Coordinates of C-alpha atoms in Angstrom, one line a residue:
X1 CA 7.9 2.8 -7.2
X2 CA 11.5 4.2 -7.1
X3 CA 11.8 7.2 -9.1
X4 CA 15.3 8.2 -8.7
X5 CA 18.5 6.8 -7.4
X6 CA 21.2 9.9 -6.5
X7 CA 24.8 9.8 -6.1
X8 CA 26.8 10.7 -3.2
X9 CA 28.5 14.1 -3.4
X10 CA 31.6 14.5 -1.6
X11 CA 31.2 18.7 -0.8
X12 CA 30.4 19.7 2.5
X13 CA 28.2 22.6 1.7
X14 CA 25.3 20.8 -1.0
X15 CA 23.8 23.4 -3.0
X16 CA 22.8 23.6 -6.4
X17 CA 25.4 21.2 -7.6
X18 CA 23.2 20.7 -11.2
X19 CA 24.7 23.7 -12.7
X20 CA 28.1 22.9 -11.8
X21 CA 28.9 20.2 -14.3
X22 CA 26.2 19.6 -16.9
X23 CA 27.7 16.0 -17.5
X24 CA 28.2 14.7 -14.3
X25 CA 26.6 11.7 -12.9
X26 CA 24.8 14.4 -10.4
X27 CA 23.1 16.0 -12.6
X28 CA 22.5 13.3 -15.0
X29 CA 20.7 11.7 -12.1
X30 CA 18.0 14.3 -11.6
X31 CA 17.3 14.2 -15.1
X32 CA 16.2 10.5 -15.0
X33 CA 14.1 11.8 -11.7
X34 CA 13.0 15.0 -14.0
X35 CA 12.2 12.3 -17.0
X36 CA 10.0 10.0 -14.6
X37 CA 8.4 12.3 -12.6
X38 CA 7.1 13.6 -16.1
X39 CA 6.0 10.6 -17.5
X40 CA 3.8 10.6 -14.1
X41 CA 2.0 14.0 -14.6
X42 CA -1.3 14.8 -15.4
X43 CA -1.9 16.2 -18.6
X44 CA -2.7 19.7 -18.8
X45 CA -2.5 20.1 -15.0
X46 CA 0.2 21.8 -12.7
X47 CA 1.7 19.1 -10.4
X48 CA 2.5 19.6 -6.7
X49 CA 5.2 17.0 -5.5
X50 CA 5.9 17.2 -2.0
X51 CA 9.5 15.9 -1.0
X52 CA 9.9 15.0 2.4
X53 CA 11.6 11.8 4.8
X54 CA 11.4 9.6 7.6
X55 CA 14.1 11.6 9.5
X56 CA 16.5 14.6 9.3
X57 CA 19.7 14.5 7.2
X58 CA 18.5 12.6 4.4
X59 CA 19.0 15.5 2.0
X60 CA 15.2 16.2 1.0
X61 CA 16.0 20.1 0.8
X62 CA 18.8 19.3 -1.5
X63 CA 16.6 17.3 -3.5
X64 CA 14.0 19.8 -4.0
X65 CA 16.6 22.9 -4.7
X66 CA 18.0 20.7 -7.4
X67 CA 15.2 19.4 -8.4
X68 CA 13.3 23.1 -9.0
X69 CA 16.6 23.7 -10.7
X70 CA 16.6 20.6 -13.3
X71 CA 13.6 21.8 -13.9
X72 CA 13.8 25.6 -14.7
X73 CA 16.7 23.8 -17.5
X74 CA 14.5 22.4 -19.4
X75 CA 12.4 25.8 -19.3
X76 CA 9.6 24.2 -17.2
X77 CA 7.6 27.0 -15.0
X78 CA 8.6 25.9 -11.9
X79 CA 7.8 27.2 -7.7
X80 CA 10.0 25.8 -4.9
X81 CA 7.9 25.9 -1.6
X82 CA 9.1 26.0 2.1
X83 CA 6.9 23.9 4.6
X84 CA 9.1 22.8 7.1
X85 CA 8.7 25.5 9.4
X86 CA 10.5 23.9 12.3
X87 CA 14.3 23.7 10.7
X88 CA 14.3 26.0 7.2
X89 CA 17.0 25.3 4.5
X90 CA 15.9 25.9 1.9
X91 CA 16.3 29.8 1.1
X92 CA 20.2 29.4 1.7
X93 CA 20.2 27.0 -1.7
X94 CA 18.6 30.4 -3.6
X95 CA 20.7 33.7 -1.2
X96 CA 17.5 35.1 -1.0
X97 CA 16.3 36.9 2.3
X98 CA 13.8 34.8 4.8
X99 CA 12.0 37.9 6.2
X100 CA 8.5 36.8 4.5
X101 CA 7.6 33.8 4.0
X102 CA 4.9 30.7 4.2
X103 CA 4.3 31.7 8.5
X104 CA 4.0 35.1 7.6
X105 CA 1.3 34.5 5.5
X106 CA -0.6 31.8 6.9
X107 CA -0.8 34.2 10.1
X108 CA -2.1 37.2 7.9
X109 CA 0.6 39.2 7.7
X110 CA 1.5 39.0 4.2
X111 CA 0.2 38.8 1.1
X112 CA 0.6 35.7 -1.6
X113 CA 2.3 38.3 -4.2
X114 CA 4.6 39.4 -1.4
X115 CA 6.1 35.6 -0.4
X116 CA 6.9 34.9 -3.9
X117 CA 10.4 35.6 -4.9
X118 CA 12.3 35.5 -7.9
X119 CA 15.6 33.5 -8.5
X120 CA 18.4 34.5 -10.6
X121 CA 16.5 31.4 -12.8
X122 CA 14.1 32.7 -15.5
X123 CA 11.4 30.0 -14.8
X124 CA 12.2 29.1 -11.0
X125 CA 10.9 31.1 -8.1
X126 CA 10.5 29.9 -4.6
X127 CA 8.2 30.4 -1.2
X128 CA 10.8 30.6 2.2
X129 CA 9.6 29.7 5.1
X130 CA 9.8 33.1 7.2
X131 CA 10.4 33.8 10.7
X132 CA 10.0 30.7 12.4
X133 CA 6.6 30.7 14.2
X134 CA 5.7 29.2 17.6
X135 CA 2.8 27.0 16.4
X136 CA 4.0 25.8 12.7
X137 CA 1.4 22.9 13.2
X138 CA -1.7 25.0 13.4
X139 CA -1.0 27.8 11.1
X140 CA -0.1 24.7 8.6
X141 CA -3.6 23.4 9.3
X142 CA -4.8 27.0 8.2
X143 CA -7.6 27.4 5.1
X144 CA -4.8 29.9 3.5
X145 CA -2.8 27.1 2.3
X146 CA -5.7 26.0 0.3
X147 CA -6.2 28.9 -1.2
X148 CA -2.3 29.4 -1.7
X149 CA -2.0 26.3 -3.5
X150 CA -5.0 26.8 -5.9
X151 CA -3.0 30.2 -7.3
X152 CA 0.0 28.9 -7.8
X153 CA -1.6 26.3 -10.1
X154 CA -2.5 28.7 -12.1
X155 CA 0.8 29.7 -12.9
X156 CA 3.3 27.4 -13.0
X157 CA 3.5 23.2 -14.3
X158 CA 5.4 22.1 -10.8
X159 CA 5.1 22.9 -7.8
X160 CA 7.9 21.3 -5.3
X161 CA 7.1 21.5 -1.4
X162 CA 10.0 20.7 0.8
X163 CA 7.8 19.7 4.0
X164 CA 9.4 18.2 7.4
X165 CA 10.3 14.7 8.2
X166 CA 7.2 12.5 8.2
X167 CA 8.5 10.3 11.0
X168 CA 8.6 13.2 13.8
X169 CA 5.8 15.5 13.3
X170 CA 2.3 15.0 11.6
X171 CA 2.9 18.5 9.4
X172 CA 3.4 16.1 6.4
X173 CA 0.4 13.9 6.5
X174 CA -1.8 16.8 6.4
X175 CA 0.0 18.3 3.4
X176 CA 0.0 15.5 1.3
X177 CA -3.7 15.7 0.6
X178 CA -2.9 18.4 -1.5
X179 CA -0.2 17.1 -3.4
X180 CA -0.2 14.7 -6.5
X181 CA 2.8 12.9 -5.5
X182 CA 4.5 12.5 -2.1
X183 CA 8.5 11.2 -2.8
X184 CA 9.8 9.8 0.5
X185 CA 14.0 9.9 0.6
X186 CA 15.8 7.3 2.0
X187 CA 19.1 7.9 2.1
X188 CA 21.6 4.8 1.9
X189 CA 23.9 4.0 4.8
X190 CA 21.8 6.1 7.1
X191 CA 18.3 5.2 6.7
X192 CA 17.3 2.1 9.0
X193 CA 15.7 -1.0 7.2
X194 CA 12.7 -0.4 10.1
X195 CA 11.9 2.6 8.4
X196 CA 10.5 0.9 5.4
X197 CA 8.3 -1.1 7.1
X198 CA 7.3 2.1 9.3
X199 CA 6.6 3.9 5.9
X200 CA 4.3 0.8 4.6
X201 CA 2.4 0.9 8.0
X202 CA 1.6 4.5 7.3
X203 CA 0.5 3.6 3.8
X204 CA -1.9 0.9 4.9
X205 CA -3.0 3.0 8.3
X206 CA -3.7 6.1 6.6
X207 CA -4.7 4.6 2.9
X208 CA -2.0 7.3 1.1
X209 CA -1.7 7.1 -2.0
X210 CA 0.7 8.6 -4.7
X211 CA 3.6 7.7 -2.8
X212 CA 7.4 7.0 -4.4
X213 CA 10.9 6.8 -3.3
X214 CA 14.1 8.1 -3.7
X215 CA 17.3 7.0 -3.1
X216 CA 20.0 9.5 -2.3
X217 CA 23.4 9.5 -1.5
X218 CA 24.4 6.0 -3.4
X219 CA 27.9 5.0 -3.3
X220 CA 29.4 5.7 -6.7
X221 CA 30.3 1.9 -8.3
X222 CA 30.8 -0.2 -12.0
X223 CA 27.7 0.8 -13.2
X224 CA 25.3 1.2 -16.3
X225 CA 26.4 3.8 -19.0
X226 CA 29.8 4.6 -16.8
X227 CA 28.0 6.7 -15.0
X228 CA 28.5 4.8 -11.6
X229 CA 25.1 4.5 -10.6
X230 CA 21.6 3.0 -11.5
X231 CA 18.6 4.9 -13.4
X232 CA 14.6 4.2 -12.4
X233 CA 12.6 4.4 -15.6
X234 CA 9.2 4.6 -15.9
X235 CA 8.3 1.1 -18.2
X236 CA 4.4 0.4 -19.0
X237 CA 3.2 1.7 -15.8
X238 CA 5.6 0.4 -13.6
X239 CA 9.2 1.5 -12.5
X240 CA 12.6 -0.5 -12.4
X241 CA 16.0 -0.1 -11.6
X242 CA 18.4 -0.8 -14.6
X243 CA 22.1 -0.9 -12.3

């Protein structure tokens, strides 16, 4: 299923372009993916979507800031996590300091009330990475994260993990056992059409399930609601794109 299709931005430096122009097609974008990725949830549960890609520089850290941050709008308790240890971004979206984060306390040296940090948002915190570590694979693999994950259930409805690409390290598979969605990006006019069928071999090796797509990055055009771009909705079980 395709649960979102996002527009190209023309900035340089991405950040939290949703609270720039509530109208824009931007931001009206991430509200479809906010609207489907709702109708998806478990009732009565928090939900842990991990966000991640077949390669670098398709704009999955973008997608999760923005994401956390459609969220928090619509007053939603929402937690943006920091799992790909190798190449942080994500704590530049927020200005907040990277001294503690994930590494530091999968390796023991912090606590999980120390790693959580507040936004300038009322319902959106977030999880940095920290320092990065020598061994991100192993401490990933660590019984901590577990346990992690099982508190912040407790106290807040989503819980977004920007995790590394899928394609170059096996980080991501591990993580998505925990996770009641993974959203794959594929980003148009960069992705390669081999990495669909790499993503289906994955599927069908590895029997992962819970897995969706989003397009980012689509070339603004004549489309539906002159907004210059397609919606996914979520119809009786199953997801189309209206363009």
């Amino acid at each position: 299923p395709i649960y979102g299709i996002l527009p190209t931005l023309k900035q340089k430096a991405v950040k939290l372009e949703v609270f720039n122009d509530l109208r824009s097609p931007f931001t009206e974008s991430y509200r479809s993916l906010r609207t489907n990725l709702q109708f998806s949830r478990k009732e009565n549960k928090a939900n842990v979507i991990l966000v991640t890609s077949t390669v670098s520089g398709e704009g999955k850290s973008t997608i999760v800031a923005n994401l956390g941050a459609i969220f928090q709008m619509a007053h939603i308790k929402t937690i943006v996590i920091n799992l790909d240890l190798r190449k942080p971004t994500l704590h530049h979206y927020f200005n907040v300091l990277n001294k503690a984060g994930i590494s530091t306390y999968l390796s023991g040296r912090s606590r999980i009330g120390e790693i959580i940090q507040s936004t300038e948002y009322k319902n959106l915190d977030i999880i940095s990475s920290g320092p990065t570590p020598p061994n991100p694979s192993e401490l990933i693999l660590s019984d901590k994260l577990d346990a992690l994950i099982e508190v912040l259930k407790e106290e807040y409805d989503y819980i977004f993990i920007d995790s590394a690409p899928m394609g170059l390290v096996s980080d991501t598979m591990h993580l998505m056992q925990y996770t009641d969605l993974s959203l794959i990006v594929f980003r148009e006019n960069y992705a390669k059409k081999s990495f669909v069928t790499d993503l289906n071999n994955l599927v069908e090796k590895h029997d992962l399930k819970h897995i969706g797509l989003v397009i980012n990055s689509v070339e603004a055009s004549v489309g539906s609601y002159g907004y210059g771009y397609g919606y996914g909705y979520c119809y009786g079980g199953k997801y189309v794109i209206d363009t």
